[in-house]
Coordinates of C-alpha atoms in Angstrom, one line a residue:
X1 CA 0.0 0.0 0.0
X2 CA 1.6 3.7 -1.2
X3 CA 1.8 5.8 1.7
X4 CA 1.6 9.8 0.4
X5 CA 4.9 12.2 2.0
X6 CA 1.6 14.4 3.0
X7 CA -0.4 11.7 4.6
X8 CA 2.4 10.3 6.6
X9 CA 3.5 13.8 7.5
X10 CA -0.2 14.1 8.9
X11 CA -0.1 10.7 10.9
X12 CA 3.3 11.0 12.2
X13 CA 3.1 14.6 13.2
X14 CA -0.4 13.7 15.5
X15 CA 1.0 10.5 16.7
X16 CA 3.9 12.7 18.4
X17 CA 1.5 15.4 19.3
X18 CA 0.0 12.5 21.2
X19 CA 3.4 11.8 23.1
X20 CA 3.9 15.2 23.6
X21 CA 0.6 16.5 25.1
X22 CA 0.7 13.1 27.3
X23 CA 4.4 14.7 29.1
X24 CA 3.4 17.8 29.7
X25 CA 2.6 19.7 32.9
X26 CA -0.7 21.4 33.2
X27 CA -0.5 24.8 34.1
X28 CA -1.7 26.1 37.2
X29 CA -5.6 26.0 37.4
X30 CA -5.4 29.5 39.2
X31 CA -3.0 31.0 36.6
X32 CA -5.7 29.2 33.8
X33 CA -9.1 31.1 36.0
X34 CA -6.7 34.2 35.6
X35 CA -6.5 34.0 31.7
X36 CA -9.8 32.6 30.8
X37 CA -11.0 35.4 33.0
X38 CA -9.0 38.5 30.9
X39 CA -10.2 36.4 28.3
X40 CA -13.9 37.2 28.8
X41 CA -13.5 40.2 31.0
X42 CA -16.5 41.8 31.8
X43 CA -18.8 39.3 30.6
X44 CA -19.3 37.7 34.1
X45 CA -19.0 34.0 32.1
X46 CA -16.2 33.0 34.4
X47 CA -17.1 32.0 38.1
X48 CA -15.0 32.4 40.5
X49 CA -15.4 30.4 44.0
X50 CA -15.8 33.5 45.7
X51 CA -18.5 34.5 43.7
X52 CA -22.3 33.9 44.9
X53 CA -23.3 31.9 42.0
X54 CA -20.4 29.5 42.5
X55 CA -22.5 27.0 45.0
X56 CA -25.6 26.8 42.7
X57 CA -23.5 26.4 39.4
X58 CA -21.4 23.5 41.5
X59 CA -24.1 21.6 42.5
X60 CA -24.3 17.8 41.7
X61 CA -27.5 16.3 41.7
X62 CA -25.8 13.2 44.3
X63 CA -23.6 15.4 47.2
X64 CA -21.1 12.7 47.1
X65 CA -19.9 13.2 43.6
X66 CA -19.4 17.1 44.1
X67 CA -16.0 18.6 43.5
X68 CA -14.8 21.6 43.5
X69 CA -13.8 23.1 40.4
X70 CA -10.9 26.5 40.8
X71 CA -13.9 28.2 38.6
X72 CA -16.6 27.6 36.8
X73 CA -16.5 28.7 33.0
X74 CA -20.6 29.5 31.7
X75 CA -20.2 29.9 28.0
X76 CA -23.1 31.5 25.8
X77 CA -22.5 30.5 22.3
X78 CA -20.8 27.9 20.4
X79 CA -17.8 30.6 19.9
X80 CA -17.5 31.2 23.9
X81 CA -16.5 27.3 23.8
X82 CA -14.2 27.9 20.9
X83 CA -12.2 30.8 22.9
X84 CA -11.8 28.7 25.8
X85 CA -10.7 25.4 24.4
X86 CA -8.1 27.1 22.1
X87 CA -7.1 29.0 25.4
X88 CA -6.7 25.7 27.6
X89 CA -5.2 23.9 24.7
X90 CA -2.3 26.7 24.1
X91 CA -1.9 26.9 28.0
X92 CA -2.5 23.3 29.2
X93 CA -5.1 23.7 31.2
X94 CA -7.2 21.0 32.6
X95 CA -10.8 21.4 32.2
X96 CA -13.7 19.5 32.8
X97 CA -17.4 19.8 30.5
X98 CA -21.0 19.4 32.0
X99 CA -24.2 19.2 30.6
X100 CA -26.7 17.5 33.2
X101 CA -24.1 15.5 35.6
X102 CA -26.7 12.6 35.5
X103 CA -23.9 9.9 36.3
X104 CA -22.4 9.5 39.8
X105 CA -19.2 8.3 38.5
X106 CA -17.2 10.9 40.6
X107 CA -15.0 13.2 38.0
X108 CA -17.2 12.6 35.4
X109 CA -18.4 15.9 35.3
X110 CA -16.1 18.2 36.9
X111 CA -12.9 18.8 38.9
X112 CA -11.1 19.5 42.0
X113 CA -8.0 20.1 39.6
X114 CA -9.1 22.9 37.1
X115 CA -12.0 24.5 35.4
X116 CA -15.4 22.8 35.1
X117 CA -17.3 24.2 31.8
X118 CA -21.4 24.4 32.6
X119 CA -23.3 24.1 29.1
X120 CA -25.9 25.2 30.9
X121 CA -26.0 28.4 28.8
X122 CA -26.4 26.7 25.8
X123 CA -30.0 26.0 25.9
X124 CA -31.5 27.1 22.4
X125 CA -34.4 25.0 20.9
X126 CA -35.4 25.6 17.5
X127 CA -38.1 23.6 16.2
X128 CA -38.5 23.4 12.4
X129 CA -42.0 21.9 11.5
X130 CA -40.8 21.9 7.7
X131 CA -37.9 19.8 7.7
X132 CA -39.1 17.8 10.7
X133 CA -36.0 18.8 12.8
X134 CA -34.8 20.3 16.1
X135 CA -31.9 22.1 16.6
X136 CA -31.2 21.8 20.1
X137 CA -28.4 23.1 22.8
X138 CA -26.1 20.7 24.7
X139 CA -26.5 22.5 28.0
X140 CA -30.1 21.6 27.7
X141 CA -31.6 18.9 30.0
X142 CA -34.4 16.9 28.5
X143 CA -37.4 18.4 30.5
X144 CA -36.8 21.6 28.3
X145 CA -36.4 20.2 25.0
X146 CA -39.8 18.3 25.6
X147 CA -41.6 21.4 27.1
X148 CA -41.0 23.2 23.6
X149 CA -42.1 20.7 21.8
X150 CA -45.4 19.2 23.3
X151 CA -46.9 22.8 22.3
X152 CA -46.5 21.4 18.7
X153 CA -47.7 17.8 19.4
X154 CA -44.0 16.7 17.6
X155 CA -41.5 14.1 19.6
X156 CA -37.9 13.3 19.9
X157 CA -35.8 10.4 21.2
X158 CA -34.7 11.9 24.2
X159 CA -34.2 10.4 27.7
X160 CA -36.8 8.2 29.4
X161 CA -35.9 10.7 32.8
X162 CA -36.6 14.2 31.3
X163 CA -34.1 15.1 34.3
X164 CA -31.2 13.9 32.4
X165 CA -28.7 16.1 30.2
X166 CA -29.3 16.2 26.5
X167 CA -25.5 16.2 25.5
X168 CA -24.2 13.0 27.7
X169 CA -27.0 11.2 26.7
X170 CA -26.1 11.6 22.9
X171 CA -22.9 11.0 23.1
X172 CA -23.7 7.6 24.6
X173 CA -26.1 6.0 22.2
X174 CA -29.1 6.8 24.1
X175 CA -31.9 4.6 24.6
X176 CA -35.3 6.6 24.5
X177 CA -39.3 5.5 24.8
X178 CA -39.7 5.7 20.6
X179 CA -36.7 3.6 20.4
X180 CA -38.3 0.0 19.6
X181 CA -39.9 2.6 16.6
X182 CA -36.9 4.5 15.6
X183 CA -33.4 2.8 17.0
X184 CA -31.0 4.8 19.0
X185 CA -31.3 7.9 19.7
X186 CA -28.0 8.8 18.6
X187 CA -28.7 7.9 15.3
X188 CA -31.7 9.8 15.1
X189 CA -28.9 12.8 15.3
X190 CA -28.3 14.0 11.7
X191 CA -26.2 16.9 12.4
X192 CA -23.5 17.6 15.5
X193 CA -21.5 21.0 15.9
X194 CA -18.8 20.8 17.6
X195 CA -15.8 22.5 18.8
X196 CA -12.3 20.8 18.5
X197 CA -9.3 20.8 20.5
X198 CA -8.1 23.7 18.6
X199 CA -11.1 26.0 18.5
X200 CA -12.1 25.3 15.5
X201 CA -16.0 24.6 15.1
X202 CA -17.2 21.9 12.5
X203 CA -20.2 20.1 11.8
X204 CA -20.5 16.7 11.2
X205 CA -23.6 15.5 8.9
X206 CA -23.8 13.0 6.3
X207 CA -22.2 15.6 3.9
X208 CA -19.2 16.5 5.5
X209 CA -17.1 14.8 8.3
X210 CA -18.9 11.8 8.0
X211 CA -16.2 9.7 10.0
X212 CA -16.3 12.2 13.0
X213 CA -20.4 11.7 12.7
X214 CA -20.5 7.8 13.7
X215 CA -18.1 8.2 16.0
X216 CA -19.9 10.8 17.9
X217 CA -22.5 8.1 17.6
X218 CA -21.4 6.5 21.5
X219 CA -18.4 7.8 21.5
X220 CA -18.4 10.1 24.2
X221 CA -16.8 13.4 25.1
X222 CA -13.4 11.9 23.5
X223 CA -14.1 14.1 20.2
X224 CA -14.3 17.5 21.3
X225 CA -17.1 19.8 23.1
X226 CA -20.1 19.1 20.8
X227 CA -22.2 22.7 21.2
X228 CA -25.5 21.6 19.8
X229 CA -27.7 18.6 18.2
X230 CA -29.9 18.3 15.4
X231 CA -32.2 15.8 15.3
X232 CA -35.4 14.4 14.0
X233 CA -38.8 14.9 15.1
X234 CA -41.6 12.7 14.9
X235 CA -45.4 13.4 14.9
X236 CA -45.8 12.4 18.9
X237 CA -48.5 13.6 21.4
X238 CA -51.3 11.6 22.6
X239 CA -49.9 8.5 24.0
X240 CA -50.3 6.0 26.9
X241 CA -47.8 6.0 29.7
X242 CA -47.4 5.0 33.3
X243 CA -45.9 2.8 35.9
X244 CA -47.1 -1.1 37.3
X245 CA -45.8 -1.7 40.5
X246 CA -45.6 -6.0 41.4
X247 CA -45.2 -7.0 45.1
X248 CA -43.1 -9.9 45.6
X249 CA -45.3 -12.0 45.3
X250 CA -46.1 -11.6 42.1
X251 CA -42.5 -11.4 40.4
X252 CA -42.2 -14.7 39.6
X253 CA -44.9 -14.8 36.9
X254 CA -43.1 -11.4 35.3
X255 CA -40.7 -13.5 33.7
X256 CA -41.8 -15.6 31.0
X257 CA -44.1 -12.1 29.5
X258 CA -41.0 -10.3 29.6
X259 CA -39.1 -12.7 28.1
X260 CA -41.6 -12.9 25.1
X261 CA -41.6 -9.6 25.1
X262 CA -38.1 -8.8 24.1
X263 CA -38.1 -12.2 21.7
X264 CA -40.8 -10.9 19.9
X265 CA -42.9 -8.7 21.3
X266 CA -40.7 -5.4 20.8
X267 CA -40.2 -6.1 17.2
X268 CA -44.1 -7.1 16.3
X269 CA -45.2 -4.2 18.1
X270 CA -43.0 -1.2 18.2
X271 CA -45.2 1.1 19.6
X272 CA -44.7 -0.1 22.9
X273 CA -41.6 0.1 25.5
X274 CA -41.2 -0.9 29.1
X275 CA -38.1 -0.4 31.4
X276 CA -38.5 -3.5 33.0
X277 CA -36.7 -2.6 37.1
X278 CA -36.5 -4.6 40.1
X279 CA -35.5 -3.1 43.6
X280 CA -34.5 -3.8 47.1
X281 CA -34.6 -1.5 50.0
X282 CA -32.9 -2.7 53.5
X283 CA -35.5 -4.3 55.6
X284 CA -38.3 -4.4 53.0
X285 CA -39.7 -7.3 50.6
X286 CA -38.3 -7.0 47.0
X287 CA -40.5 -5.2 44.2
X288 CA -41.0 -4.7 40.6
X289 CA -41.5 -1.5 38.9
X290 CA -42.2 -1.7 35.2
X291 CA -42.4 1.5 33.1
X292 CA -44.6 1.5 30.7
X293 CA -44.9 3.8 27.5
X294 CA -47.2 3.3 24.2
X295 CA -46.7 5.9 21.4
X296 CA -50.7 6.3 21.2
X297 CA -53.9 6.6 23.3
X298 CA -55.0 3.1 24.5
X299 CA -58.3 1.4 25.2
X300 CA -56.7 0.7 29.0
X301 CA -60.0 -1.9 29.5
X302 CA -58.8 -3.9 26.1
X303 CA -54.9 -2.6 25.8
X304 CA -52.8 -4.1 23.0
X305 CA -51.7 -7.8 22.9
X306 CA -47.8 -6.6 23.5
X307 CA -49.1 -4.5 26.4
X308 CA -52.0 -6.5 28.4
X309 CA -50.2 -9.2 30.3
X310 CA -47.9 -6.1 32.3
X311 CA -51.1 -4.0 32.8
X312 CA -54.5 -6.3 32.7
X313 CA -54.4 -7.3 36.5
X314 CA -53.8 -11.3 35.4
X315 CA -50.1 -10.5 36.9
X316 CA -51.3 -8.8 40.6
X317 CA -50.0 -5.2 41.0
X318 CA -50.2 -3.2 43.7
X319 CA -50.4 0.3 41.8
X320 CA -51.7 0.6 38.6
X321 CA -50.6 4.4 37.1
X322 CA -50.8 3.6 33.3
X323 CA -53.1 6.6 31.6
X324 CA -53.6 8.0 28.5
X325 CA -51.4 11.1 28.2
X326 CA -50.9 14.4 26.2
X327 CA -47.2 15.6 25.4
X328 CA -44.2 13.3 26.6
X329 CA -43.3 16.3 28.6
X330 CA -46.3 14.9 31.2
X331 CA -43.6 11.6 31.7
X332 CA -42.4 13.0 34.7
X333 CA -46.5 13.3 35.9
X334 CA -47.0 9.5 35.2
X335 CA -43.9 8.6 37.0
X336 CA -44.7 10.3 40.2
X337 CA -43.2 13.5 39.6
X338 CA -40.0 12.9 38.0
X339 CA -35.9 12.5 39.3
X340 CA -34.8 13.3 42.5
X341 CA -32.5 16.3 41.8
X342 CA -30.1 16.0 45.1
X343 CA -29.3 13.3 47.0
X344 CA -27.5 13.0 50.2
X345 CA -26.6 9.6 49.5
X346 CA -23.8 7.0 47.4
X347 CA -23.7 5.3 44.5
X348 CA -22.3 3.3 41.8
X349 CA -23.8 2.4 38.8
X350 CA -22.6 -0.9 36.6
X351 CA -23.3 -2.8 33.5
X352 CA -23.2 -5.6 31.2
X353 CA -25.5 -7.6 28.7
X354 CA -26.6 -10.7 28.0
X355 CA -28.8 -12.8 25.0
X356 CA -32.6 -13.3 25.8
X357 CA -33.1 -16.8 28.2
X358 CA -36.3 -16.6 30.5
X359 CA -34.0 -19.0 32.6
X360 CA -31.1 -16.9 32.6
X361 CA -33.3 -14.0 33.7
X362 CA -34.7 -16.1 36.3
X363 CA -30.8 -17.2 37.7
X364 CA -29.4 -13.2 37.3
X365 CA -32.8 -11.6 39.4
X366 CA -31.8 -14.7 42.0
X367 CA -27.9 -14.0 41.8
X368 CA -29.2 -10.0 42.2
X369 CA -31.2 -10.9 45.1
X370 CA -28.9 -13.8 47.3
X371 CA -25.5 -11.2 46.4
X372 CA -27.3 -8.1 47.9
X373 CA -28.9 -9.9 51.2
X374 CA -25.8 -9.4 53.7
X375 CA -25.4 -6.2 52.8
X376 CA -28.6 -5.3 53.6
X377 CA -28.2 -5.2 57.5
X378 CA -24.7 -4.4 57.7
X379 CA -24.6 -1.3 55.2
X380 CA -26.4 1.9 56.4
X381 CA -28.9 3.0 53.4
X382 CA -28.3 0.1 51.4
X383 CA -30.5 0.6 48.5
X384 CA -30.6 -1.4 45.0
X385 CA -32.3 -2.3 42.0
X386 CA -31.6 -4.5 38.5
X387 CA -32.8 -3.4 35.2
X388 CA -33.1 -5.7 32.5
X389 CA -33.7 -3.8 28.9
X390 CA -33.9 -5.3 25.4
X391 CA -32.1 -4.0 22.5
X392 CA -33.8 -4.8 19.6
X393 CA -33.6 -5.4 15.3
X394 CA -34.9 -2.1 14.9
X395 CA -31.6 -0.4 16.7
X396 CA -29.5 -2.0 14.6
X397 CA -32.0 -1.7 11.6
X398 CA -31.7 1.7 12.1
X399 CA -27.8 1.4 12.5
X400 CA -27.6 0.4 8.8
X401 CA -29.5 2.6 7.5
X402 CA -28.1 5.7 8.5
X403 CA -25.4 7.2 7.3
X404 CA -22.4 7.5 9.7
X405 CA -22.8 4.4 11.4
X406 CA -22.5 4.2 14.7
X407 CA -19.4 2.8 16.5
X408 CA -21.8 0.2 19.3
X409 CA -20.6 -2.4 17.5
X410 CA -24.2 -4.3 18.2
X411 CA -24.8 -6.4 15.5
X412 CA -27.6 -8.8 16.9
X413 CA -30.9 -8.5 19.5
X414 CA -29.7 -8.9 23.5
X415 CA -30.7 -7.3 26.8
X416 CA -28.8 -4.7 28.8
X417 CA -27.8 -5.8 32.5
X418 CA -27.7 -2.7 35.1
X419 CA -27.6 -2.4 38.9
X420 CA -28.1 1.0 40.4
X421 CA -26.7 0.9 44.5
X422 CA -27.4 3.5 47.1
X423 CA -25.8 3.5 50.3
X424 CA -25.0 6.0 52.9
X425 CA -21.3 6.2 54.1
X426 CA -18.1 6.9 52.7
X427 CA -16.5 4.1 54.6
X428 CA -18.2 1.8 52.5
X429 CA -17.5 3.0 49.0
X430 CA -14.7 0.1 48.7
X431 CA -17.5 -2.7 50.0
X432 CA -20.2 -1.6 47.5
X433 CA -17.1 -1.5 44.8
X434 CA -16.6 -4.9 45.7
X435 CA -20.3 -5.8 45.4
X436 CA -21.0 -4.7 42.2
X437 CA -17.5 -6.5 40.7
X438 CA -19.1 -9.6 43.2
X439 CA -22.3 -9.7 41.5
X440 CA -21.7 -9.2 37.9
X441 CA -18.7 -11.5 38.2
X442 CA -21.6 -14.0 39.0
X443 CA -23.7 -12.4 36.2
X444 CA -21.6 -12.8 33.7
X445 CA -20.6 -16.2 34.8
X446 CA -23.9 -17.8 34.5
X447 CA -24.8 -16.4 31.5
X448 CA -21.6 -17.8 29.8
X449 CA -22.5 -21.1 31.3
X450 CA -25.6 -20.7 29.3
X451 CA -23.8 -19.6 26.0
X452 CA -25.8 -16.2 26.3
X453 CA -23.1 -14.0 27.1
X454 CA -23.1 -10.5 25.0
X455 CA -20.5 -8.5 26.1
X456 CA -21.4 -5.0 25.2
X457 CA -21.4 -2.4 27.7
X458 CA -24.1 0.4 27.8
X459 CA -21.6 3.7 28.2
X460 CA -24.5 5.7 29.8
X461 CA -24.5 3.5 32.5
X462 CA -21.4 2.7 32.6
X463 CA -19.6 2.0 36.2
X464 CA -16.5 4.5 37.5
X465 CA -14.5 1.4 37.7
X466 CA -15.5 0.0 33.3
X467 CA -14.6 1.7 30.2
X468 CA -17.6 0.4 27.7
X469 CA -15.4 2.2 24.9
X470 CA -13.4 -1.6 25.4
X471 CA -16.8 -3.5 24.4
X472 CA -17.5 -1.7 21.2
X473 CA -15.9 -4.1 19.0
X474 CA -12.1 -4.4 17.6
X475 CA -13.0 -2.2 14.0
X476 CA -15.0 0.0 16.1
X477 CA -11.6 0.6 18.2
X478 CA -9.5 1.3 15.2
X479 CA -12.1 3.8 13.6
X480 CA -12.2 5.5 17.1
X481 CA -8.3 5.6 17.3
X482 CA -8.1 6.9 13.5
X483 CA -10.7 9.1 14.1
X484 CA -9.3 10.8 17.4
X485 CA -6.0 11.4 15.9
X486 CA -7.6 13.6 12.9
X487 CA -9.7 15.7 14.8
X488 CA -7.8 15.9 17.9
X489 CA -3.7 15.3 17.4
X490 CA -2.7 16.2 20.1
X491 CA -5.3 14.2 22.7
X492 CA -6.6 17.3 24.5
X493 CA -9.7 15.4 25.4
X494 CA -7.6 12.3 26.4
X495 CA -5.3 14.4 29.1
X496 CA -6.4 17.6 30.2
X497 CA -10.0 16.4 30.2
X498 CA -9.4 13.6 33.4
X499 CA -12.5 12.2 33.6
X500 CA -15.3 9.9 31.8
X501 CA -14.5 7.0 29.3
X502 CA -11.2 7.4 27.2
X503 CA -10.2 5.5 24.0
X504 CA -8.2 2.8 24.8
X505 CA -4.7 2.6 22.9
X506 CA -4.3 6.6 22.7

């Protein structure tokens, strides 16, 4: 293969900007406050920790995952981000980028060593009934986006928890109520701005940067600082929605309709979705909590076939909150008004997959259930709960068909795997580490026994302690690899942005 002097000039020169940028030492965060702050003088953009605003802006929805950033940088427009990024790139500044903070993983979403950038300020929503798209603002959270659309009886594949931060969620695939309809919400993206590690701002569409557009499809905050999406909108108002809640009692005969469900059901019938959840509070029986969505008004007395065994009263629940609804802004009404947005508590999050087995189900809700009981009198606010939810054909239907592809690396149907802990003391952040590694170890375990492991990581709920970049497949790595070193040579994103999921191999 012929090798160009300018192409290998291009390679070579990012692969040492690589090496370079890695030895480094980042600047003082004070000294980097100092210039971002002549930088946008008089603008009152950058928040110092003196400032009033400082708490309010800091504020993590969980306590425990709070840092505390030297400032706190509030950009306006698309160019504010350019400014800065250039600036921490030239100076070596370490930065950190939030949008909602929905994930606990501590770092995440800011600092204690640098300058946190809220998104927050960019919050635009332009809806465009002729071309059936939205441009929206990555400091946006999903409660917005929805409450400026429902006006106009149109949808979009955002987050299940309208709580949640529009840009995060993107950047991580995103699994959303329409998506048994429409695949991943990611791919439902058709155009990304974004600023690179240089300044400069691009947009990747299906006409230009094409290679940068499927890898923003799940590849995180590894790319650059994407300012705003656009993405489709579908003709979405009336619909059913709601919550069943199943005692204990009752759980056992939630298996083989869920299992039929995701086998066949999701794919006959793509209207529907369910977030299928089972908890377990210290000192209290376990529960189910199935979430329940259906993109149109139903006859609740004579509900769908896909639908009636989770909401017909053959399976006993104990609360029934499934209604016909206007606007999937009212989600958070159905659901009992919505996320907590602070807690006082801990947690860890974790993940894996598996292929459809009613059996295997059965073995991981016992494993869930016989891993979690001693912990359940000997850690203070020991709170916990299992999700199992299907991946469909029409993600990766969808996946095929749209241009960019996305860099998932799911190729077949299976079922996403994630625990959710709570607990109250930081002297026991290593013992619920070692819980979560204890019970998936057994997860994983007896679905390989079974031949039904899947290995594929869901990044948006991924666990401090995984990287679900690793899972994505070994073509999916290289594009990723070859991608990062076009757009950002000299791994800004990889260094002076510490936290979240890095490529591995850079």
């Amino acid at each position: 293969m012929h090798i160009s002097a300018s192409t290998f000039l291009l390679v070579s020169s990012g692969l040492l900007g690589l090496s370079e940028a890695s030895k480094r030492t980042p600047k003082n965060p004070q000294t980097c406050c100092n210039l971002l702050n002549q930088k946008f003088h008089g603008q009152g953009k950058v928040v110092m920790q003196s400032h009033p605003d400082y708490t309010t802006l800091n504020a993590h929805w969980l306590a425990a995952s709070q840092l505390s950033p030297t400032c706190i940088f509030t950009p306006k427009t698309a160019r504010d981000v350019s400014k800065a990024v250039a600036l921490f790139s030239h100076h070596h500044c370490v930065f950190a980028i939030r949008s909602g903070s929905h994930m606990p993983n501590k770092g995440f979403s800011s600092t204690d060593n640098g300058i946190l950038i809220s998104l927050s300020g960019l919050d635009e929503v332009s809806y465009d009934r002729h071309r059936h798209i939205v441009k929206v603002g990555a400091g946006n959270r999903w409660t917005n986006v929805y409450n400026h659309l429902d006006p106009k009886g149109v949808a979009v594949l955002g987050s299940r928890d309208s709580d949640v931060g529009v840009s995060g969620f993107l950047l991580g695939g995103g699994i959303s109520f329409l998506s048994n309809k429409y695949g991943w919400s990611s791919d439902n993206v058709v155009e990304y701005e974004i600023v690179l590690a240089n300044g400069s701002i691009i947009k990747a569409n299906k006409y230009q940067h094409v290679d940068l557009l499927g890898c923003l499809r799940g590849g995180s905050s590894n790319f650059g600082i994407v300012t705003s999406f656009t993405l489709k909108t579908y003709n979405i108002n009336a619909h059913a929605a709601g919550v069943v809640r199943y005692a204990q009692s009752s759980v056992p005969q939630l298996f083989t309709p869920l299992y039929n469900y995701i086998v066949t059901g999701q794919d006959a019938d793509p209207n529907y979705h369910i977030i299928p959840n089972f908890i377990k509070d210290a000192g209290q029986p376990h529960r189910a909590t199935f979430t329940q969505f259906y993109t149109r008004e139903v006859d609740l007395s004579n509900p769908p076939l896909v639908m009636k065994p989770f909401v017909d009263g053959s399976i006993p629940a104990y609360n029934n909150f499934v209604a016909n609804l206007t606007g999937v802004g009212s989600l958070p009404k159905a659901f009992g008004g919505g996320s907590t947005l602070s807690s006082p508590f801990r947690s860890q999050w974790h993940v894996t997959s598996v292929l459809a087995d009613e059996q295997l189900f059965r073995t991981i809700h016992s494993l869930w259930l016989n891993v979690s009981l001693p912990y359940e009198t000997s850690i203070p606010g020991f709170s916990n709960s299992i999700a199992m939810q299907p991946i469909g054909n029409k993600y990766i239907q969808t996946t095929n068909a749209t241009p960019g592809r996305n860099v998932l690396g799911i190729t077949a149907p299976l079922v996403v795997i994630s625990a959710n802990i709570y607990w109250s003391n930081a002297s026991d952040d290593t013992t619920m580490e070692l819980f979560l590694k204890d019970l998936f170890t057994k997860i994983k375990a007896a679905a390989a026994a079974v031949g039904k492991a899947a290995g594929y990581e869901y990044l948006n709920y991924g666990g401090v302690n995984q990287n679900p970049l690793t899972q994505y497949g070994h073509n999916n790595l290289v594009r990723m690899r070859r991608v990062k070193r076009k757009y950002d040579p000299r791994n800004v994103f990889g260094t002076l942005v510490e936290g979240g999921f890095k490529i591995p191999g850079i």
